[in-house]
Amino acid sequence: MTYIVKDECIKCKLTDCVEVCPVDCFYEGENMLVIDPDECIDCGVCEPECPIDAIVADTGEEQDKDKWLLLNKKFSAIWPNITKKKEPMIDHEKFKNLKDKYDKHFSEKPGK
Ligand code: SF4
Ligand code: F3S
């Protein structure tokens, strides 16, 4: 199993999660983070750190979890590693309860 980041993270990128990961396996896109499923040791400490519940176990009941697992796998191989908390995205409050964030706002670009 692994933990994965879902679309709630898009346009929020609060980054509370990255500080607690013992194996530094978060990767940063322009407006979302992902977890490398092969590096994740399933410790679960990041899950409660995300204030908007964007992190879940891939063994959970989440709808579309296979889609998010593939997305985490694909983009963790491309995007840069992130280990330090940074400022959340501008307007993150506005985006935190938005639906269909993936279709409307997902970006394949790497974070900076
Ligand atoms: Fe890192 Fe543990 Fe979260 Fe996996 S479950 S991403 S190892 S903090
Ligand atoms: Fe995203 Fe939550 Fe981490 S919004 S960056 S998964 S703390």
PDB file of C-alpha atoms and ligand atoms in Angstrom:
ATOM      1  CA  MET A   1       0.000   0.000   0.000  1.00  0.00           C
ATOM      2  CA  THR A   2       0.934   3.642  -0.112  1.00  0.00           C
ATOM      3  CA  TYR A   3      -0.519   7.018   0.728  1.00  0.00           C
ATOM      4  CA  ILE A   4      -1.578   9.284  -2.113  1.00  0.00           C
ATOM      5  CA  VAL A   5      -2.468  12.944  -2.615  1.00  0.00           C
ATOM      6  CA  LYS A   6      -5.846  13.657  -4.186  1.00  0.00           C
ATOM      7  CA  ASP A   7      -7.298  16.624  -6.042  1.00  0.00           C
ATOM      8  CA  GLU A   8      -8.247  18.528  -2.876  1.00  0.00           C
ATOM      9  CA  CYS A   9      -4.585  19.630  -2.876  1.00  0.00           C
ATOM     10  CA  ILE A  10      -4.898  21.386  -6.253  1.00  0.00           C
ATOM     11  CA  LYS A  11      -4.635  25.189  -5.959  1.00  0.00           C
ATOM     12  CA  CYS A  12      -4.148  24.921  -2.171  1.00  0.00           C
ATOM     13  CA  LYS A  13      -0.728  23.268  -1.708  1.00  0.00           C
ATOM     14  CA  LEU A  14      -0.658  23.980   2.015  1.00  0.00           C
ATOM     15  CA  THR A  15       2.563  21.882   2.436  1.00  0.00           C
ATOM     16  CA  ASP A  16       2.021  20.954   6.123  1.00  0.00           C
ATOM     17  CA  CYS A  17       2.496  17.370   4.951  1.00  0.00           C
ATOM     18  CA  VAL A  18       6.074  17.616   3.680  1.00  0.00           C
ATOM     19  CA  GLU A  19       7.715  18.423   7.011  1.00  0.00           C
ATOM     20  CA  VAL A  20       6.631  15.185   8.680  1.00  0.00           C
ATOM     21  CA  CYS A  21       7.554  12.624   6.028  1.00  0.00           C
ATOM     22  CA  PRO A  22      10.476  10.526   7.337  1.00  0.00           C
ATOM     23  CA  VAL A  23      11.571   9.535   3.840  1.00  0.00           C
ATOM     24  CA  ASP A  24      10.979  12.874   2.049  1.00  0.00           C
ATOM     25  CA  CYS A  25       8.853  11.384  -0.693  1.00  0.00           C
ATOM     26  CA  PHE A  26       6.693  14.396  -1.616  1.00  0.00           C
ATOM     27  CA  TYR A  27       7.106  15.970  -5.066  1.00  0.00           C
ATOM     28  CA  GLU A  28       5.891  19.384  -6.144  1.00  0.00           C
ATOM     29  CA  GLY A  29       3.879  20.407  -9.157  1.00  0.00           C
ATOM     30  CA  GLU A  30       2.862  23.932 -10.070  1.00  0.00           C
ATOM     31  CA  ASN A  31      -0.305  23.701  -7.971  1.00  0.00           C
ATOM     32  CA  MET A  32      -0.341  20.263  -6.289  1.00  0.00           C
ATOM     33  CA  LEU A  33       1.924  17.813  -4.469  1.00  0.00           C
ATOM     34  CA  VAL A  34       2.166  14.070  -5.024  1.00  0.00           C
ATOM     35  CA  ILE A  35       3.722  11.151  -3.128  1.00  0.00           C
ATOM     36  CA  ASP A  36       6.085   8.631  -4.717  1.00  0.00           C
ATOM     37  CA  PRO A  37       4.283   5.329  -4.041  1.00  0.00           C
ATOM     38  CA  ASP A  38       7.546   3.380  -4.308  1.00  0.00           C
ATOM     39  CA  GLU A  39       9.323   5.521  -1.708  1.00  0.00           C
ATOM     40  CA  CYS A  40       6.407   5.864   0.730  1.00  0.00           C
ATOM     41  CA  ILE A  41       6.836   3.538   3.728  1.00  0.00           C
ATOM     42  CA  ASP A  42       3.141   3.730   4.679  1.00  0.00           C
ATOM     43  CA  CYS A  43       3.813   5.276   8.067  1.00  0.00           C
ATOM     44  CA  GLY A  44       0.628   7.371   7.819  1.00  0.00           C
ATOM     45  CA  VAL A  45       1.946  10.423   9.686  1.00  0.00           C
ATOM     46  CA  CYS A  46       1.232  12.806   6.777  1.00  0.00           C
ATOM     47  CA  GLU A  47      -2.464  11.934   6.533  1.00  0.00           C
ATOM     48  CA  PRO A  48      -3.684  13.902   9.592  1.00  0.00           C
ATOM     49  CA  GLU A  49      -1.342  16.820   8.805  1.00  0.00           C
ATOM     50  CA  CYS A  50      -3.279  17.936   5.738  1.00  0.00           C
ATOM     51  CA  PRO A  51      -5.933  20.409   6.955  1.00  0.00           C
ATOM     52  CA  ILE A  52      -8.164  19.689   3.955  1.00  0.00           C
ATOM     53  CA  ASP A  53      -7.885  15.885   3.936  1.00  0.00           C
ATOM     54  CA  ALA A  54      -6.160  15.621   0.581  1.00  0.00           C
ATOM     55  CA  ILE A  55      -4.044  12.628   1.656  1.00  0.00           C
ATOM     56  CA  VAL A  56      -5.512   9.142   1.830  1.00  0.00           C
ATOM     57  CA  ALA A  57      -4.321   5.531   1.956  1.00  0.00           C
ATOM     58  CA  ASP A  58      -4.694   3.760  -1.359  1.00  0.00           C
ATOM     59  CA  THR A  59      -6.465   0.962   0.491  1.00  0.00           C
ATOM     60  CA  GLY A  60      -9.308   3.291   1.543  1.00  0.00           C
ATOM     61  CA  GLU A  61     -12.819   3.640   0.182  1.00  0.00           C
ATOM     62  CA  GLU A  62     -12.051   6.679  -1.937  1.00  0.00           C
ATOM     63  CA  GLN A  63     -13.686   6.917  -5.320  1.00  0.00           C
ATOM     64  CA  ASP A  64     -11.211   7.115  -8.189  1.00  0.00           C
ATOM     65  CA  LYS A  65      -8.294   6.095  -5.971  1.00  0.00           C
ATOM     66  CA  ASP A  66      -6.648   4.164  -8.808  1.00  0.00           C
ATOM     67  CA  LYS A  67      -6.669   7.327 -10.880  1.00  0.00           C
ATOM     68  CA  TRP A  68      -4.916   9.268  -8.088  1.00  0.00           C
ATOM     69  CA  LEU A  69      -2.431   6.461  -7.506  1.00  0.00           C
ATOM     70  CA  LEU A  70      -1.413   6.564 -11.169  1.00  0.00           C
ATOM     71  CA  LEU A  71      -1.188  10.349 -11.086  1.00  0.00           C
ATOM     72  CA  ASN A  72       1.019  10.262  -7.953  1.00  0.00           C
ATOM     73  CA  LYS A  73       3.242   7.638  -9.559  1.00  0.00           C
ATOM     74  CA  LYS A  74       3.557   9.476 -12.867  1.00  0.00           C
ATOM     75  CA  PHE A  75       4.279  12.947 -11.564  1.00  0.00           C
ATOM     76  CA  SER A  76       6.512  11.969  -8.637  1.00  0.00           C
ATOM     77  CA  ALA A  77       8.912  10.703 -11.301  1.00  0.00           C
ATOM     78  CA  ILE A  78       8.903  14.093 -13.056  1.00  0.00           C
ATOM     79  CA  TRP A  79       8.406  16.834 -10.469  1.00  0.00           C
ATOM     80  CA  PRO A  80      11.070  18.089  -8.011  1.00  0.00           C
ATOM     81  CA  ASN A  81      11.300  16.840  -4.436  1.00  0.00           C
ATOM     82  CA  ILE A  82       9.925  19.119  -1.667  1.00  0.00           C
ATOM     83  CA  THR A  83      10.884  18.734   1.998  1.00  0.00           C
ATOM     84  CA  LYS A  84      10.264  22.178   3.504  1.00  0.00           C
ATOM     85  CA  LYS A  85       6.965  23.901   4.175  1.00  0.00           C
ATOM     86  CA  LYS A  86       6.316  27.016   2.090  1.00  0.00           C
ATOM     87  CA  GLU A  87       3.586  29.619   1.726  1.00  0.00           C
ATOM     88  CA  PRO A  88       0.320  28.088   0.486  1.00  0.00           C
ATOM     89  CA  MET A  89      -1.032  29.185  -2.867  1.00  0.00           C
ATOM     90  CA  ILE A  90      -2.627  32.591  -3.167  1.00  0.00           C
ATOM     91  CA  ASP A  91      -6.419  32.261  -2.849  1.00  0.00           C
ATOM     92  CA  HIS A  92      -6.134  28.760  -1.343  1.00  0.00           C
ATOM     93  CA  GLU A  93      -9.133  29.543   0.901  1.00  0.00           C
ATOM     94  CA  LYS A  94     -11.238  30.160  -2.174  1.00  0.00           C
ATOM     95  CA  PHE A  95     -10.262  26.851  -3.734  1.00  0.00           C
ATOM     96  CA  LYS A  96     -10.371  24.522  -0.772  1.00  0.00           C
ATOM     97  CA  ASN A  97     -13.991  23.396  -1.131  1.00  0.00           C
ATOM     98  CA  LEU A  98     -14.178  23.552  -4.902  1.00  0.00           C
ATOM     99  CA  LYS A  99     -15.267  20.424  -6.802  1.00  0.00           C
ATOM    100  CA  ASP A 100     -13.815  19.131 -10.069  1.00  0.00           C
ATOM    101  CA  LYS A 101     -10.487  20.762  -9.384  1.00  0.00           C
ATOM    102  CA  TYR A 102      -8.640  18.220 -11.493  1.00  0.00           C
ATOM    103  CA  ASP A 103     -10.650  18.944 -14.643  1.00  0.00           C
ATOM    104  CA  LYS A 104     -10.537  22.684 -14.195  1.00  0.00           C
ATOM    105  CA  HIS A 105      -7.180  23.428 -12.596  1.00  0.00           C
ATOM    106  CA  PHE A 106      -4.674  20.561 -12.694  1.00  0.00           C
ATOM    107  CA  SER A 107      -1.292  21.558 -14.125  1.00  0.00           C
ATOM    108  CA  GLU A 108       1.394  19.158 -15.333  1.00  0.00           C
ATOM    109  CA  LYS A 109       4.063  21.821 -14.861  1.00  0.00           C
ATOM    110  CA  PRO A 110       6.673  21.263 -12.141  1.00  0.00           C
ATOM    111  CA  GLY A 111       6.741  23.398  -9.007  1.00  0.00           C
ATOM    112  CA  LYS A 112       9.446  25.964  -8.386  1.00  0.00           C
TER     113      LYS A 112
HETATM  114 FE1  SF4 B   1       5.769   9.985   3.873  1.00  0.00          FE
HETATM  115 FE2  SF4 B   1       4.695   8.350   5.701  1.00  0.00          FE
HETATM  116 FE3  SF4 B   1       3.142  10.004   4.266  1.00  0.00          FE
HETATM  117 FE4  SF4 B   1       4.296   7.925   3.085  1.00  0.00          FE
HETATM  118  S1  SF4 B   1       2.729   7.830   4.682  1.00  0.00           S
HETATM  119  S2  SF4 B   1       4.198  10.015   2.291  1.00  0.00           S
HETATM  120  S3  SF4 B   1       6.261   7.808   4.179  1.00  0.00           S
HETATM  121  S4  SF4 B   1       4.699  10.588   5.766  1.00  0.00           S
HETATM  122 FE1  F3S B   2      -1.588  19.438  -0.337  1.00  0.00          FE
HETATM  123 FE2  F3S B   2      -2.554  19.043   2.058  1.00  0.00          FE
HETATM  124 FE3  F3S B   2      -0.018  18.680   1.646  1.00  0.00          FE
HETATM  125  S1  F3S B   2      -3.139  20.647   0.658  1.00  0.00           S
HETATM  126  S2  F3S B   2       0.431  20.137   0.051  1.00  0.00           S
HETATM  127  S3  F3S B   2      -1.645  17.510   0.712  1.00  0.00           S
HETATM  128  S4  F3S B   2      -0.934  19.567   3.445  1.00  0.00           S
END
